[in-house]
Coordinates of C-alpha atoms in Angstrom, one line a residue:
M15 CA -37.1 12.2 -59.6
S16 CA -40.8 11.5 -58.3
L17 CA -43.9 12.4 -58.8
L18 CA -47.5 12.1 -57.3
G19 CA -51.2 12.3 -59.0
V20 CA -49.6 12.1 -62.6
T21 CA -52.9 12.8 -64.2
A22 CA -53.2 12.8 -68.2
C23 CA -56.5 14.9 -68.4
G24 CA -56.4 16.8 -71.6
I25 CA -54.4 19.5 -73.6
Q26 CA -53.6 23.0 -71.9
G27 CA -56.6 25.1 -72.6
E28 CA -59.3 22.1 -73.1
G29 CA -62.1 21.7 -71.0
K30 CA -63.9 18.5 -72.2
Q31 CA -62.3 14.8 -71.7
D32 CA -62.1 12.5 -74.2
A33 CA -60.8 8.9 -75.0
S34 CA -57.4 10.2 -76.1
L35 CA -57.4 11.2 -72.1
K36 CA -56.5 9.3 -69.3
T37 CA -55.7 9.5 -65.5
L38 CA -52.2 7.8 -64.6
S39 CA -51.2 8.2 -60.7
I40 CA -47.6 8.0 -59.4
D41 CA -45.5 8.0 -56.2
P42 CA -48.0 9.2 -53.1
S43 CA -45.7 11.7 -51.4
L44 CA -46.8 14.7 -53.4
K45 CA -50.3 14.2 -52.4
D46 CA -52.0 15.3 -55.7
K47 CA -50.3 18.8 -56.1
V48 CA -49.1 17.3 -59.4
A49 CA -50.6 16.8 -62.3
L50 CA -49.7 15.8 -66.3
K51 CA -51.9 16.5 -68.9
A52 CA -51.1 14.4 -71.9
C53 CA -52.0 13.0 -75.4
M54 CA -52.9 9.4 -75.8
D55 CA -54.1 9.7 -79.3
L56 CA -52.7 11.7 -81.8
A57 CA -55.8 11.5 -84.2
T58 CA -57.1 13.9 -81.4
C59 CA -54.6 15.7 -80.2
K60 CA -51.1 17.2 -80.5
Q61 CA -48.3 14.6 -79.2
D62 CA -46.1 17.3 -77.9
E63 CA -48.7 18.4 -75.6
V64 CA -47.5 17.1 -72.4
T65 CA -47.2 19.5 -69.8
F66 CA -47.5 19.7 -65.6
V67 CA -49.7 21.3 -63.5
H68 CA -50.2 22.3 -60.2
A69 CA -53.4 20.3 -59.7
P70 CA -54.6 22.8 -56.2
D71 CA -55.0 25.7 -58.8
G72 CA -54.6 24.8 -62.1
K73 CA -51.8 26.9 -63.1
T74 CA -49.3 25.2 -65.7
F75 CA -45.2 24.7 -65.1
E76 CA -43.6 26.8 -67.3
R77 CA -41.2 24.0 -69.3
G78 CA -37.4 25.2 -69.8
Y79 CA -37.0 22.1 -71.7
R80 CA -39.7 23.5 -74.5
E81 CA -37.1 24.5 -77.2
D82 CA -35.4 21.5 -76.9
G83 CA -37.9 18.7 -77.0
F84 CA -41.0 17.4 -75.9
I85 CA -42.4 14.3 -73.9
S86 CA -44.7 11.8 -74.9
F87 CA -46.9 8.5 -74.6
K88 CA -46.1 5.2 -77.0
D89 CA -46.9 2.2 -76.2
N90 CA -46.9 1.7 -72.7
K91 CA -43.7 4.1 -72.8
I92 CA -42.8 7.3 -72.3
L93 CA -40.6 8.8 -74.4
W94 CA -38.3 11.9 -74.8
N95 CA -38.2 13.3 -78.6
G96 CA -35.8 16.2 -79.0
Q97 CA -32.4 16.7 -80.4
D98 CA -32.8 14.4 -83.4
K99 CA -33.4 11.4 -80.8
E100 CA -36.3 9.3 -79.1
V101 CA -35.0 7.8 -75.8
E102 CA -37.3 5.9 -73.7
I103 CA -37.4 7.9 -69.6
G104 CA -40.3 5.8 -68.6
K105 CA -43.0 3.7 -68.4
F106 CA -46.8 3.3 -67.7
A107 CA -48.8 0.7 -67.5
N108 CA -52.9 0.0 -65.9
N109 CA -53.3 3.8 -65.8
A110 CA -50.4 4.2 -63.6
V111 CA -46.9 5.7 -64.2
T112 CA -44.6 3.1 -63.1
A113 CA -41.1 5.0 -63.8
L114 CA -40.4 8.7 -64.7
C115 CA -36.3 9.5 -64.7
S116 CA -36.5 7.2 -61.8
Q117 CA -35.8 3.6 -61.3
E118 CA -34.4 2.0 -64.4
F119 CA -34.2 5.5 -66.2
E120 CA -32.6 7.2 -63.1
D121 CA -29.2 7.0 -65.1
V122 CA -30.9 8.0 -68.5
C123 CA -32.7 11.7 -67.6
D124 CA -33.2 14.2 -65.2
L125 CA -37.1 15.8 -64.4
E126 CA -37.1 18.5 -61.8
L127 CA -40.1 20.6 -61.0
S128 CA -40.0 23.6 -58.7
V129 CA -42.3 26.1 -57.3
K130 CA -41.5 29.8 -56.3
H131 CA -43.5 32.2 -54.4
P132 CA -43.2 35.8 -53.7
N133 CA -40.8 36.2 -50.9
D134 CA -43.0 39.3 -50.0
A135 CA -45.4 41.6 -51.5
S136 CA -43.1 44.0 -53.0
E137 CA -42.7 41.5 -55.8
N138 CA -46.6 41.7 -56.4
Q139 CA -46.6 38.1 -58.2
E140 CA -48.3 35.2 -58.6
P141 CA -46.5 31.9 -58.0
F142 CA -43.9 30.9 -60.6
Y143 CA -44.0 27.2 -61.8
F144 CA -41.2 25.6 -63.5
V145 CA -39.9 22.5 -64.6
T146 CA -36.8 21.0 -66.4
F147 CA -35.9 18.1 -68.2
R148 CA -32.3 17.0 -69.6
L149 CA -31.0 13.5 -70.8
R150 CA -27.8 12.5 -68.5
Q151 CA -24.7 11.6 -70.2
P152 CA -23.0 8.1 -70.3
G153 CA -21.4 7.5 -66.4
E154 CA -22.5 11.2 -65.0
M155 CA -24.1 9.3 -61.6
I156 CA -21.0 7.4 -61.3
R157 CA -18.9 10.2 -61.3
S158 CA -17.9 11.0 -58.1
G159 CA -15.6 13.2 -56.0
A160 CA -13.6 15.6 -58.0
G161 CA -11.3 15.7 -61.3
D162 CA -9.9 18.4 -63.4
S163 CA -13.1 19.4 -65.0
Y164 CA -15.2 18.9 -62.1
H165 CA -16.1 18.9 -58.7
K166 CA -18.2 16.9 -56.3
S167 CA -17.3 16.0 -52.9
L168 CA -19.7 18.1 -51.2
L169 CA -22.7 16.6 -52.6
N170 CA -21.5 13.7 -49.7
Y171 CA -22.7 16.3 -47.1
V172 CA -25.9 17.3 -48.6
I173 CA -29.0 17.1 -46.5
Q174 CA -32.6 17.7 -48.7
S175 CA -34.1 20.7 -47.8
P176 CA -38.0 21.2 -46.8
N177 CA -39.9 22.5 -49.4
Q178 CA -40.5 26.3 -48.3
E179 CA -43.3 27.0 -49.9
N180 CA -44.8 30.5 -49.1
A181 CA -42.7 31.3 -46.2
G182 CA -40.5 33.2 -48.0
T183 CA -37.5 31.5 -46.3
C184 CA -35.0 30.8 -48.9
N185 CA -31.9 32.6 -46.9
L186 CA -32.6 30.7 -43.9
M187 CA -33.1 27.8 -45.6
A188 CA -29.5 27.9 -47.8
A189 CA -28.0 29.3 -44.4
T190 CA -29.0 25.7 -42.5
G191 CA -27.9 23.8 -45.8
A192 CA -24.4 25.4 -45.7
L193 CA -24.0 25.0 -42.0
E194 CA -25.5 21.0 -42.4
I195 CA -22.8 20.4 -45.1
L196 CA -20.1 22.0 -42.8
L197 CA -21.2 20.0 -40.0
N198 CA -21.1 16.6 -41.7
Q199 CA -16.9 17.5 -42.9
W200 CA -16.9 18.1 -39.0
K201 CA -18.1 15.0 -38.1
D202 CA -16.3 13.5 -41.3
A203 CA -12.6 15.1 -40.3
E204 CA -13.4 14.1 -36.2
G205 CA -14.2 10.4 -37.5
K206 CA -17.7 10.3 -36.5
T207 CA -20.4 9.2 -38.8
V208 CA -21.7 11.3 -41.6
D209 CA -25.0 11.5 -41.8
T210 CA -27.3 12.6 -44.8
S211 CA -30.5 11.3 -43.8
N212 CA -33.7 13.6 -43.3
D213 CA -34.2 14.6 -39.5
G214 CA -31.0 12.4 -38.8
A215 CA -28.2 13.4 -36.6
S216 CA -27.0 16.1 -38.8
D217 CA -30.7 17.6 -40.3
L218 CA -31.0 21.1 -38.5
S219 CA -34.2 22.8 -37.2
E220 CA -35.0 25.6 -40.0
P221 CA -37.5 27.4 -37.6
Y222 CA -34.8 27.4 -35.1
T223 CA -32.6 28.8 -37.7
I224 CA -35.3 31.3 -38.1
N225 CA -35.9 32.4 -34.3
T226 CA -32.1 32.5 -34.0
A227 CA -31.5 35.2 -37.1
I228 CA -34.2 37.3 -35.8
G229 CA -32.4 37.0 -32.1
Y230 CA -29.4 38.8 -33.4
G231 CA -30.6 41.1 -35.9
Y232 CA -28.3 40.7 -39.1
G233 CA -28.7 41.9 -42.5
D234 CA -30.4 39.9 -44.7
T235 CA -27.5 37.6 -46.2
L236 CA -25.3 36.4 -43.4
A237 CA -27.9 36.7 -40.2
P238 CA -28.4 32.6 -40.6
I239 CA -25.1 32.2 -40.7
M240 CA -23.1 34.1 -38.1
A241 CA -26.0 34.2 -35.4
F242 CA -25.2 30.6 -34.2
N243 CA -21.5 32.0 -33.5
H244 CA -23.1 34.6 -31.3
N245 CA -25.9 31.9 -30.1
G246 CA -22.8 29.8 -28.2
N247 CA -25.7 27.0 -27.6
G248 CA -25.4 25.0 -30.4
A249 CA -28.5 24.3 -32.9
V250 CA -31.4 22.2 -32.9
L251 CA -32.1 19.3 -34.8
S252 CA -35.3 18.9 -37.5
K253 CA -36.4 15.5 -35.9
D254 CA -36.8 17.8 -32.9
F255 CA -38.2 21.4 -34.4
P256 CA -39.6 20.6 -38.0
F257 CA -40.3 23.1 -40.7
V258 CA -44.2 22.8 -41.6
N259 CA -45.9 23.3 -44.9
S260 CA -48.8 22.3 -46.9
Y261 CA -48.0 18.5 -46.6
D262 CA -48.0 18.8 -43.0
G263 CA -51.1 20.3 -43.0
Y264 CA -50.0 24.0 -42.1
D265 CA -49.2 27.1 -44.0
A266 CA -45.6 27.4 -44.1
Q267 CA -45.9 31.0 -43.0
I268 CA -46.3 29.7 -39.7
N269 CA -42.7 29.0 -39.1
W270 CA -41.8 32.7 -38.4
N271 CA -43.9 32.4 -35.5
R272 CA -43.3 29.6 -33.6
P273 CA -41.0 29.1 -30.2
T274 CA -38.1 27.6 -29.8
P275 CA -38.6 24.4 -28.1
D276 CA -36.8 23.2 -25.0
V277 CA -34.8 20.5 -27.0
Y278 CA -31.1 18.8 -27.5
R279 CA -29.1 21.1 -28.8
V280 CA -26.2 19.6 -31.2
A281 CA -22.8 21.1 -31.1
V282 CA -21.9 22.6 -34.4
P283 CA -18.6 24.8 -36.0
T284 CA -17.9 28.2 -35.8
I285 CA -19.0 29.6 -39.2
K286 CA -17.5 32.6 -41.5
G287 CA -19.1 33.9 -44.4
T288 CA -17.2 35.4 -46.9
S289 CA -18.5 38.1 -49.7
F290 CA -17.5 37.4 -53.0
F291 CA -19.8 39.9 -54.8
G292 CA -22.7 41.9 -53.8
G293 CA -22.1 42.5 -50.4
T294 CA -23.4 41.2 -47.3
T295 CA -27.2 43.2 -47.3
L296 CA -30.0 42.3 -49.5
N297 CA -31.2 45.4 -50.6
D298 CA -33.5 46.2 -53.2
N299 CA -31.2 47.9 -56.2
T300 CA -29.0 44.7 -55.8
K301 CA -31.4 41.3 -54.9
W302 CA -33.1 41.6 -58.7
A303 CA -30.0 42.6 -60.3
V304 CA -29.3 40.8 -63.7
T305 CA -26.1 40.8 -66.1
V306 CA -24.0 41.7 -63.3
M307 CA -21.7 39.0 -63.3
D308 CA -18.7 37.5 -65.8
E309 CA -16.9 34.9 -66.1
A310 CA -14.5 35.7 -63.1
Q311 CA -17.5 35.1 -60.7
V312 CA -18.1 31.8 -62.2
E313 CA -14.7 30.8 -61.7
T314 CA -14.6 32.5 -58.3
V315 CA -17.3 30.1 -57.4
K316 CA -15.8 27.3 -58.6
S317 CA -12.6 27.8 -56.6
E318 CA -14.2 28.3 -53.5
L319 CA -16.2 24.5 -54.6
R320 CA -12.6 23.1 -54.9
K321 CA -11.9 24.5 -51.6
N322 CA -15.0 22.3 -49.8
R323 CA -16.7 25.2 -49.2
P324 CA -20.4 25.7 -49.9
V325 CA -21.2 29.2 -51.7
L326 CA -24.5 30.6 -51.1
V327 CA -25.9 32.4 -54.5
T328 CA -28.7 35.0 -54.4
Y329 CA -30.2 35.2 -57.9
N330 CA -33.2 36.6 -59.9
H331 CA -35.6 33.5 -60.6
S332 CA -37.9 35.1 -62.7
D333 CA -38.5 38.6 -61.0
F334 CA -38.4 36.7 -57.6
W335 CA -35.2 37.0 -55.7
H336 CA -34.0 33.7 -54.4
V337 CA -31.2 32.1 -52.4
V338 CA -29.8 28.6 -53.3
V339 CA -26.2 26.9 -51.8
V340 CA -24.1 25.8 -54.9
V341 CA -22.4 22.3 -53.7
G342 CA -20.9 21.4 -57.1
Y343 CA -19.5 21.9 -60.9
D344 CA -18.9 20.0 -63.6
D345 CA -17.8 21.4 -67.2
E346 CA -19.1 18.3 -69.0
L347 CA -22.7 18.2 -68.6
S348 CA -25.1 20.5 -70.2
E349 CA -28.5 22.1 -68.9
N350 CA -29.0 23.7 -72.0
C351 CA -29.3 27.1 -70.4
Q352 CA -33.3 26.3 -69.4
M353 CA -33.2 28.7 -66.5
V354 CA -31.9 31.9 -68.4
R355 CA -33.8 31.1 -71.6
S356 CA -37.3 30.6 -69.7
Y357 CA -36.5 34.3 -67.8
Y358 CA -36.1 35.6 -71.2
N359 CA -39.0 34.2 -72.8
K360 CA -41.1 35.2 -69.8
A361 CA -44.1 37.5 -71.3
K362 CA -43.7 40.0 -68.1
A363 CA -40.0 39.3 -67.4
L364 CA -38.8 42.7 -65.9
Y365 CA -35.6 42.4 -67.1
G366 CA -35.9 39.9 -70.0
A367 CA -35.0 42.2 -72.9
K368 CA -31.6 43.2 -70.6
V369 CA -30.9 39.3 -70.2
K370 CA -31.9 38.6 -74.2
A371 CA -29.3 41.3 -75.0
A372 CA -26.6 40.2 -73.1
V373 CA -27.0 36.4 -74.1
D374 CA -26.7 37.6 -77.9
R375 CA -24.0 39.9 -76.8
D376 CA -21.6 36.7 -76.1
G377 CA -22.4 34.8 -78.8
G378 CA -25.7 32.7 -77.0
C379 CA -25.4 30.3 -74.2
R380 CA -22.4 28.3 -73.5
E381 CA -23.0 24.2 -74.6
K382 CA -21.4 23.2 -71.4
G383 CA -20.8 24.0 -67.6
V384 CA -23.1 23.3 -64.7
F385 CA -23.2 24.1 -61.0
Y386 CA -25.2 21.2 -58.9
V387 CA -27.4 23.3 -56.5
R388 CA -29.2 22.4 -53.5
D389 CA -32.7 24.3 -53.3
S390 CA -35.8 24.8 -51.6
L391 CA -38.7 25.0 -53.8
G392 CA -40.0 21.5 -53.7
P393 CA -42.3 20.1 -55.3
G394 CA -42.7 17.6 -52.4
A395 CA -42.4 17.9 -48.6
R396 CA -38.6 18.1 -49.0
S397 CA -37.0 18.9 -52.5
P398 CA -34.3 17.0 -54.3
K399 CA -30.7 17.2 -52.5
Y400 CA -29.5 18.7 -55.6
S401 CA -30.1 19.6 -59.2
V402 CA -28.0 21.2 -62.0
R403 CA -27.9 24.9 -63.4
S404 CA -26.0 26.1 -66.1
Y405 CA -22.9 28.4 -65.4
D406 CA -24.8 30.8 -67.6
W407 CA -27.3 30.9 -64.6
L408 CA -25.1 32.5 -62.4
K409 CA -23.6 35.0 -64.9
Y410 CA -25.9 35.9 -66.3
L411 CA -29.6 36.2 -63.5
G412 CA -26.8 35.9 -60.3
N413 CA -25.8 38.8 -58.0
H414 CA -24.9 37.9 -54.7
I415 CA -21.7 35.4 -54.1
I416 CA -20.8 34.2 -50.2
S417 CA -19.0 31.6 -49.6
V418 CA -19.5 29.7 -46.1
H419 CA -16.7 28.1 -44.2
Q420 CA -15.1 27.2 -40.7

């Protein structure tokens, strides 16, 4: 995980600076959009007051890990304090964070930040800022391919999504990501070079997906997928028609109104979408639904992944509807149910009590089991290739499942 502009600038809610406060800088790729409030002197502030802040508007990232422990700074070390252990997860020196769940600490922990904007006026909310943290298990990073309790083969074909910011294009980002996976699989089967690099030979244009889906007038869920089959003219590469956002100096909503340029078209495989839950059309009765799935749907998604098929999942992201691509699973890893807990603990969560009641009915969140998810919520110009979500994320917050395949 890579952060920029990490600023140790006081306790949340305080308006003054003192000797306990420092300014720490990291990777410039985030262009000072993320800051970190941290305590450097326990005599004047609390050690567990490390919080992440969206610097442009001062909004605080909701800490999904709040119930599990806290992050602190001590003797040029960044520490995780939780589960009855203290673990070094990063370093800082000379007012700069030199590593945080990255470099020599990449195998130690996973820290992910995301910003979800409303899809449209009907959601009537401010953006939701969210951060998760988990300690990695020994050997987790080197376990690849597929085994009895995990399936990670699709991770070899995943390309990072652009950060959608306020464009409201999650279903189009997810569909593009699924098609990129199929394209790389197709190339692999043909003995051609698999390319997962940004702006590479398999990185497809999201604005082209937008234009193609709108042009064929399909419903929300399958439009971006099926439109390519009817287009008959291939797809456009990202390097020739990129998605733009604030990191490029644009409002991301501009991507809805950009004509496709006359550029090279790359051949793509014929695509099919199979709905396993919720149907193929999103509507106001389904796209915010919670607690409508059970263990059968968890097993369905795992079964499709074992067939090497990416799976589109629509779910309630803290009262925003959102679409992602599920690209793998592991029965032995844990995410500590952070997204589910964060939702039912949210002060104004529309269905928080309903989710909490369902979790309590089932005896609490499960201890193990995660999906690997390709998302489009940042925090940089591009999102990480994937993050992990508990199986309970799908069970309690999911409402649509579509498998994408040839």
